[in-house]
Short mmCIF file of C-alpha atoms in Angstrom, two decimals:
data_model
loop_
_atom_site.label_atom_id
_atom_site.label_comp_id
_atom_site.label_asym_id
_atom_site.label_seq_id
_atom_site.Cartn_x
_atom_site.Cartn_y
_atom_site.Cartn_z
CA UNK A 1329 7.61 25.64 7.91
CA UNK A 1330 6.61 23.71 5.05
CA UNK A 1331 8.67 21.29 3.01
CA UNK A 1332 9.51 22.30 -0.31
CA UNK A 1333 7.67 19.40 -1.71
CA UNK A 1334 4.46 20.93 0.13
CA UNK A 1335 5.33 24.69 -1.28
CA UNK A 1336 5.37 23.03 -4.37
CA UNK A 1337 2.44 20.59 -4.63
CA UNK A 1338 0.23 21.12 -1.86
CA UNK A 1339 1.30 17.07 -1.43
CA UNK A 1340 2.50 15.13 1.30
CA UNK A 1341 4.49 12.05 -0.09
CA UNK A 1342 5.85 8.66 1.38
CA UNK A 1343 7.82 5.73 0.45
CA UNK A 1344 7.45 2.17 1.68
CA UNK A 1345 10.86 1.11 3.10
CA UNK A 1346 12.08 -2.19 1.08
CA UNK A 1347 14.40 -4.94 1.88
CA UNK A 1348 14.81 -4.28 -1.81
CA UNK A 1349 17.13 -1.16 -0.96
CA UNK A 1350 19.50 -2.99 0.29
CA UNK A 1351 19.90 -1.08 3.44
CA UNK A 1352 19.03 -1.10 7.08
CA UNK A 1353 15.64 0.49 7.60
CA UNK A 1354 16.50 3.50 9.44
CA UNK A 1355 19.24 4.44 7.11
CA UNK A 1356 16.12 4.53 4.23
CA UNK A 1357 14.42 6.49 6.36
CA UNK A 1358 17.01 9.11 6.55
CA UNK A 1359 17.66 8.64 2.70
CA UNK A 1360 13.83 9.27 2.14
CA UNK A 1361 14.15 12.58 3.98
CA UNK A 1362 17.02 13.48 2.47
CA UNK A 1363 15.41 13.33 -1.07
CA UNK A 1364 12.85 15.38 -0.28
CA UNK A 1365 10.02 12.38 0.82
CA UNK A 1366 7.83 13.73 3.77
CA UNK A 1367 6.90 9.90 5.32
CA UNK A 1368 7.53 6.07 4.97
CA UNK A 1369 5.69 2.89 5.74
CA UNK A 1370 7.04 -0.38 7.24
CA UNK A 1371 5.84 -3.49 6.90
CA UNK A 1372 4.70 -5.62 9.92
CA UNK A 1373 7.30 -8.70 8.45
CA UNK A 1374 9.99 -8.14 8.39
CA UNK A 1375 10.32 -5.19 11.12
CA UNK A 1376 7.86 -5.78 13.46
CA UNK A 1377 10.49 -5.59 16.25
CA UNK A 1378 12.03 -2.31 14.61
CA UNK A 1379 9.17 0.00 14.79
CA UNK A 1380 9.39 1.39 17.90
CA UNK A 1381 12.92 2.66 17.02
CA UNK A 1382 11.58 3.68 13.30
CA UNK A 1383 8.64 5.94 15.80
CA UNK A 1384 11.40 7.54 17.43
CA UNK A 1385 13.40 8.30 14.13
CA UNK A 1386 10.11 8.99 12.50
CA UNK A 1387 9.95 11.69 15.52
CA UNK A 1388 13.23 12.73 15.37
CA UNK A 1389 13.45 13.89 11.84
CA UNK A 1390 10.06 15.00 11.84
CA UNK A 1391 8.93 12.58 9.20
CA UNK A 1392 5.15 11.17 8.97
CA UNK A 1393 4.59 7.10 9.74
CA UNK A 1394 2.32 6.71 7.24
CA UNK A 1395 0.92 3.22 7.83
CA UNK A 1396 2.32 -0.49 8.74
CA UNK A 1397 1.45 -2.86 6.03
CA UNK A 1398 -0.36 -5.78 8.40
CA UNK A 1399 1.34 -9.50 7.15
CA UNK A 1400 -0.90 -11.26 4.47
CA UNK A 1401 0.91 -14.69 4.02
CA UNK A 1402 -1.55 -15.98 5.82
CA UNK A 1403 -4.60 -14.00 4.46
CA UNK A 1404 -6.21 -17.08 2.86
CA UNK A 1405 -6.47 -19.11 5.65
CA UNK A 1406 -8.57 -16.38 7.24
CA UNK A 1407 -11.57 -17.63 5.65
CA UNK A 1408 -11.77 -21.07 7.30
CA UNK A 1409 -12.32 -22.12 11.02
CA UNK A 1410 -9.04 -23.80 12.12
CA UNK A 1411 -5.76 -22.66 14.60
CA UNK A 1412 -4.01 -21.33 11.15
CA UNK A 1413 -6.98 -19.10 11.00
CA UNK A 1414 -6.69 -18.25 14.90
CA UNK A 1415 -2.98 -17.74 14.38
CA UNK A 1416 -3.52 -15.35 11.42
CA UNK A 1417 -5.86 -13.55 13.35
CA UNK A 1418 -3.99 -12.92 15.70
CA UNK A 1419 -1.02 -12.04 13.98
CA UNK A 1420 -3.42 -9.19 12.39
CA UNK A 1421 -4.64 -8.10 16.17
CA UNK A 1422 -0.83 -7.89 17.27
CA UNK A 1423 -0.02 -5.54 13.90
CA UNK A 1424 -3.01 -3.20 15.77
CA UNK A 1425 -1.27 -3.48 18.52
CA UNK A 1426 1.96 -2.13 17.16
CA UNK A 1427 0.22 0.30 15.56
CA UNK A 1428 -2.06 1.65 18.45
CA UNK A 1429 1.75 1.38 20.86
CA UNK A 1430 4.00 3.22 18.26
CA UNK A 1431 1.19 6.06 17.16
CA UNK A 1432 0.60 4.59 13.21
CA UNK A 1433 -2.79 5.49 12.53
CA UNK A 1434 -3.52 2.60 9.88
CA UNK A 1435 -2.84 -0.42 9.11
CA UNK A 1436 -2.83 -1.93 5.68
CA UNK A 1437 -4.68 -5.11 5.16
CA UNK A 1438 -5.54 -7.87 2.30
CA UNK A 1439 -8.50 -9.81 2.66
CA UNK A 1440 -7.09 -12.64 0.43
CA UNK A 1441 -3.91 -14.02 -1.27
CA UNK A 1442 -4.14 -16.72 -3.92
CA UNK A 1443 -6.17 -16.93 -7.53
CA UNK A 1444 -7.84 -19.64 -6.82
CA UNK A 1445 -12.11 -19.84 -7.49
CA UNK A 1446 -13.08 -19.83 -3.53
CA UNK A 1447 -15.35 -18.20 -2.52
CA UNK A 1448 -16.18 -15.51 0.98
CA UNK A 1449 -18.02 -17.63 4.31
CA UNK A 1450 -19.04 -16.60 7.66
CA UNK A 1451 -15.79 -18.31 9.12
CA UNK A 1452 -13.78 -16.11 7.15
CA UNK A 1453 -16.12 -12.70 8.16
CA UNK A 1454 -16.38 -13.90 11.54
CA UNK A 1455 -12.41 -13.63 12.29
CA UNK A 1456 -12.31 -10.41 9.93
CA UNK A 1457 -14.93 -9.08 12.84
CA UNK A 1458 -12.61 -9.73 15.33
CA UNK A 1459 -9.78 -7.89 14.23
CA UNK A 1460 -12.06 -4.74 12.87
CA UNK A 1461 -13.49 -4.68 16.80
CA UNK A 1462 -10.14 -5.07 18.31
CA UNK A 1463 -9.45 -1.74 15.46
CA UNK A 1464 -12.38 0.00 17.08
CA UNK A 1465 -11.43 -0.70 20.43
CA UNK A 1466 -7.39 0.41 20.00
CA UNK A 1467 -7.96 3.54 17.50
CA UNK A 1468 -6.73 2.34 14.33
CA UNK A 1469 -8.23 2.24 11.48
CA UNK A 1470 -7.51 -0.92 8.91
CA UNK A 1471 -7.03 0.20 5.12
CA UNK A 1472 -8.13 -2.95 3.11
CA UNK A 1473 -6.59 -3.35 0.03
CA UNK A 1474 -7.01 -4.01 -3.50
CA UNK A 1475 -5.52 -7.65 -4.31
CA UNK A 1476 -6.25 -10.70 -5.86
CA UNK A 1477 -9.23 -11.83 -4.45
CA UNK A 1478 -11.59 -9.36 -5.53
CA UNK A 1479 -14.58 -10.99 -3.99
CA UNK A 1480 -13.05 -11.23 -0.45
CA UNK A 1481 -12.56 -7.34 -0.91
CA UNK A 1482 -15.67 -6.51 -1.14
CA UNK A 1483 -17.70 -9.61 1.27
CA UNK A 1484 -15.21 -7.39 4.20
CA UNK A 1485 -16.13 -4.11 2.91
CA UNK A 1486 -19.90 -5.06 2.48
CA UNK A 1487 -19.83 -6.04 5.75
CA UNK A 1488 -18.06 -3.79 7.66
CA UNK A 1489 -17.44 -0.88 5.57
CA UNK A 1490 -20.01 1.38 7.96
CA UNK A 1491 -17.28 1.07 10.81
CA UNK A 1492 -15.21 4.38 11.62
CA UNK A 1493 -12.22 1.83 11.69
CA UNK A 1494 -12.68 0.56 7.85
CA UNK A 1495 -11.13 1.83 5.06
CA UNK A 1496 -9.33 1.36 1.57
CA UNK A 1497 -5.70 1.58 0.57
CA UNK A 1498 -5.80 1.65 -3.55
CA UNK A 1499 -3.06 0.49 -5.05
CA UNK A 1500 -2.48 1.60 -8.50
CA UNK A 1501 -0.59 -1.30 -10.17
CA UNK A 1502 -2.91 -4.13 -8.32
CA UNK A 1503 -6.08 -1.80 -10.26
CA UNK A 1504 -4.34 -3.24 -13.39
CA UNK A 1505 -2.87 -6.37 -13.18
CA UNK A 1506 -5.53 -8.32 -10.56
CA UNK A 1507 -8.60 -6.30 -11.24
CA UNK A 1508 -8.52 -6.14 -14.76
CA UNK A 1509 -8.45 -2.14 -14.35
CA UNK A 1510 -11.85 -1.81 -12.72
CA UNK A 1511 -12.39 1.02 -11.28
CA UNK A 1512 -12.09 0.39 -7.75
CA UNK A 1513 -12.37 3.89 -6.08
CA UNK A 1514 -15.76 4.01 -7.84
CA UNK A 1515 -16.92 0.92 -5.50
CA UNK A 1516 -14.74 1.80 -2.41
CA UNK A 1517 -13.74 5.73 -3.05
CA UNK A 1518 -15.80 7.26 -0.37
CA UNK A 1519 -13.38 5.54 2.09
CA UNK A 1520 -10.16 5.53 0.88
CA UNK A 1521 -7.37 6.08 3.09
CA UNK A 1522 -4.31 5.33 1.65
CA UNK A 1523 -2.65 4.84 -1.77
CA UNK A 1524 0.40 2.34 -2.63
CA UNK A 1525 1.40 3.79 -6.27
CA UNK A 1526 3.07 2.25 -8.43
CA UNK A 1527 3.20 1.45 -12.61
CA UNK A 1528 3.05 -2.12 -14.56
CA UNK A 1529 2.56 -3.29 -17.99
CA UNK A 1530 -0.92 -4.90 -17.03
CA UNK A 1531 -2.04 -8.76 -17.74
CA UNK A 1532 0.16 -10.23 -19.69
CA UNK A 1533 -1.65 -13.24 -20.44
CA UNK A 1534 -3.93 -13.00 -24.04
CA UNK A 1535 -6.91 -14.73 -22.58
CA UNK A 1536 -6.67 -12.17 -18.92
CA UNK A 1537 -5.40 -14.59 -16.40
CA UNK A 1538 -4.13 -12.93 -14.28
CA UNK A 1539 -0.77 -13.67 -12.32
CA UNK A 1540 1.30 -12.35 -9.55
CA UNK A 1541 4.36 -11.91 -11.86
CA UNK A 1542 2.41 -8.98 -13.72
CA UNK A 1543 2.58 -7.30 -10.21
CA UNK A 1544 5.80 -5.19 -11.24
CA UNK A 1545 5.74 -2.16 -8.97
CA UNK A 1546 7.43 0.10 -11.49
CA UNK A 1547 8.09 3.29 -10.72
CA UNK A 1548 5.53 5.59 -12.22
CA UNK A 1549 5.41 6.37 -16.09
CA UNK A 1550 7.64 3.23 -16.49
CA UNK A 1551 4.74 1.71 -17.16
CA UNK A 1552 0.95 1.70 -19.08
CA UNK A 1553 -0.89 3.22 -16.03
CA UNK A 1554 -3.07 6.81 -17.02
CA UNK A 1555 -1.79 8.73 -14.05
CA UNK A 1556 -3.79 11.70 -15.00
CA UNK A 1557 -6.93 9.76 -14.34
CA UNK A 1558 -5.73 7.98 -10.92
CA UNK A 1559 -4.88 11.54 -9.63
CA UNK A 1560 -8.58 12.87 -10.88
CA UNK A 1561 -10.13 9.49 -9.59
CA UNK A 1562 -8.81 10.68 -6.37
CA UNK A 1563 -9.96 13.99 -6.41
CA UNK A 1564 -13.28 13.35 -7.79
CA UNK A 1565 -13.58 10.84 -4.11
CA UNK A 1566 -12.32 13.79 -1.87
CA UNK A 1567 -8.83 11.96 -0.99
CA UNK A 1568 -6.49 14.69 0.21
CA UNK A 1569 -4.16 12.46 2.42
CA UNK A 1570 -0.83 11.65 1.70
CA UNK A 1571 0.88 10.25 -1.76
CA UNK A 1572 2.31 7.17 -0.83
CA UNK A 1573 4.43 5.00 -3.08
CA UNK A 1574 5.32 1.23 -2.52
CA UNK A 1575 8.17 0.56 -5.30
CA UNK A 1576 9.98 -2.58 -5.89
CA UNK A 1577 13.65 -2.64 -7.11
CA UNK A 1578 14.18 -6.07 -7.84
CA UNK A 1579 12.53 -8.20 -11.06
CA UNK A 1580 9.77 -11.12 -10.01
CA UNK A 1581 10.41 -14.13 -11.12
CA UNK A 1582 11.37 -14.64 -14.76
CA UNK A 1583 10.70 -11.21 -15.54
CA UNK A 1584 13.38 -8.57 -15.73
CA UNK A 1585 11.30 -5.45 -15.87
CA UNK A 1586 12.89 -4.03 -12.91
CA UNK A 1587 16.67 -4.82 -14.25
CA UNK A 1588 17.23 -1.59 -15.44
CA UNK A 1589 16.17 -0.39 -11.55
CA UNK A 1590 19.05 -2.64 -10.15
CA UNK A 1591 22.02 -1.07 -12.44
CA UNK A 1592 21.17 2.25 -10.23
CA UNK A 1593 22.45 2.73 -6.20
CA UNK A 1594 19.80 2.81 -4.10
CA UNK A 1595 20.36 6.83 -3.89
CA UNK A 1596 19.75 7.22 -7.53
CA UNK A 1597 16.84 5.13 -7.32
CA UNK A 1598 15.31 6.99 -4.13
CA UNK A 1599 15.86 9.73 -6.19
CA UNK A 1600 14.46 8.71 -9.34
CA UNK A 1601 11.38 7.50 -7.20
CA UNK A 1602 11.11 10.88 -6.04
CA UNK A 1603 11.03 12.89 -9.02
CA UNK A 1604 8.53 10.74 -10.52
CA UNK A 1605 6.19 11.45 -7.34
CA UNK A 1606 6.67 15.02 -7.81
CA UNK A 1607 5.45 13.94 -11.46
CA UNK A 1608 2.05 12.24 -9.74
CA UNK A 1609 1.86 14.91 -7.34
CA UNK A 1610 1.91 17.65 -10.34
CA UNK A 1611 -0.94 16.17 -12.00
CA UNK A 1612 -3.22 17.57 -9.00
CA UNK A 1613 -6.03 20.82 -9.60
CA UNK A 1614 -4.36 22.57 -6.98
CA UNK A 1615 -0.81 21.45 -7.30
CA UNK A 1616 1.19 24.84 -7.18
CA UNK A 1617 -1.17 26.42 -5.43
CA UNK A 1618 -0.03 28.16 -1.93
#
């Protein structure tokens, strides 16, 4: 049968599960499902050791594992030839791993963390090979994502964007605050994948620094993001897959943008999150549509 979210907008949607919720993982799962959310995601830190059990829940209740978010801590030192590159690489080959043993069919990626003015090397594409082969070679397919970094984005998608395994996850909120709201599915929108939605205020700074405090993950409409034109920037790039939302809680820093978010349960807030989806999801051509 379908879900009532599906009768209602021909959507599938998911929720990233957040140490920000306060609450064991599985319990978020089952509060997901119980507000009317058809998936989740997990990152690879912290519950790496929890996913098999998440699999079986995800099983149990019939809900989609939408994708594990791959670590990214690390992501900078990628790009150099040394044992913290080895070790990052294969911290990103054991997230496949997971993936490929617990039946997630992507794994999201950054090809950089940091702002500052390096630039992309062989080094760095020569240990990004590894890990798409080792993708190839297991059946999952990586989803790189818009960050920081810009240039690292697109030296891995130049490179191996051709590869069955190779895709993008566009994150709404990143669009704005790190890429000065480029466009991105207009460079990478023929391989999207996956979306992490979410709503800031965009740079703060006057002179368009930007910084990773401006990286609010607001719910939707909380914030300056034209929702109307993500959802038709999707559709114009084919992307039927599902809606997925990666929300934050808790303020960054010195801001207090998310306050308001922490004066609610976690249940109202998984709730809130979900009516604004249903918002997102409305916005589509064929959104009531049968």
């Amino acid at each position: 049968l379908l879900t009532e979210a599906e009768k209602m907008w021909n959507t599938k949607m998911s929720v990233a599960i957040s140490g920000g919720f306060d609450m064991p993982a599985a319990e978020q799962v089952l509060l997901f499902k119980k507000v009317g959310f058809d998936g989740f995601a997990a990152d690879y830190a912290p519950y790496r050791d929890a996913i098999p059990k998440l699999r079986e829940l995800a099983d149990k209740t019939q809900m989609i594992f939408s994708y594990v978010h791959a670590p990214f801590m690390k992501m900078n030192k990628m790009w150099e030839h040394s044992k913290e590159a080895d070790g990052a690489t294969d911290e990103l080959i054991d997230c496949l791993d997971i993936c490929a043993e617990n039946k997630v069919p992507i794994a999201v990626a950054h090809a950089y963390i940091g702002f500052d003015d390096k630039e992309p090397n062989e080094a760095g594409l020569e240990n990004f090979g590894r890990v798409v082969r080792y993708a190839e070679k297991v059946g999952v397919k990586i989803a790189f994502e818009n960050t920081e970094g810009e240039q690292f984005l697109r030296a891995v998608m130049e490179r191996f964007g051709d590869s069955d395994a190779v895709g993008f996850c566009l994150d709404t909120g990143h669009e704005m605050c790190y890429n000065h709201s480029r466009d991105m599915l207009a460079l990478y929108g023929k391989k999207v994948l996956m979306t992490h939605f979410n709503d800031n205020l965009g740079i703060s700074d006057y002179g368009g620094k930007a910084v990773w405090t401006d990286d609010l993950h607001l719910l939707p409409f909380d914030g300056i993001a034209n929702w109307q034109r993500i959802v038709e920037r999707l559709e114009e790039h084919g992307y039927d897959g599902i809606y997925n939302f990666e929300l934050s809680k808790v303020s960054k820093g010195d801001r207090h943008d998310n306050d308001i978010y922490t004066k609610m349960t976690t249940p109202e807030y998984i709730n809130e999150a979900y009516k604004r989806a249903c918002r997102v999801a409305a916005l589509k051509k064929d959104a009531f549509s049968l």
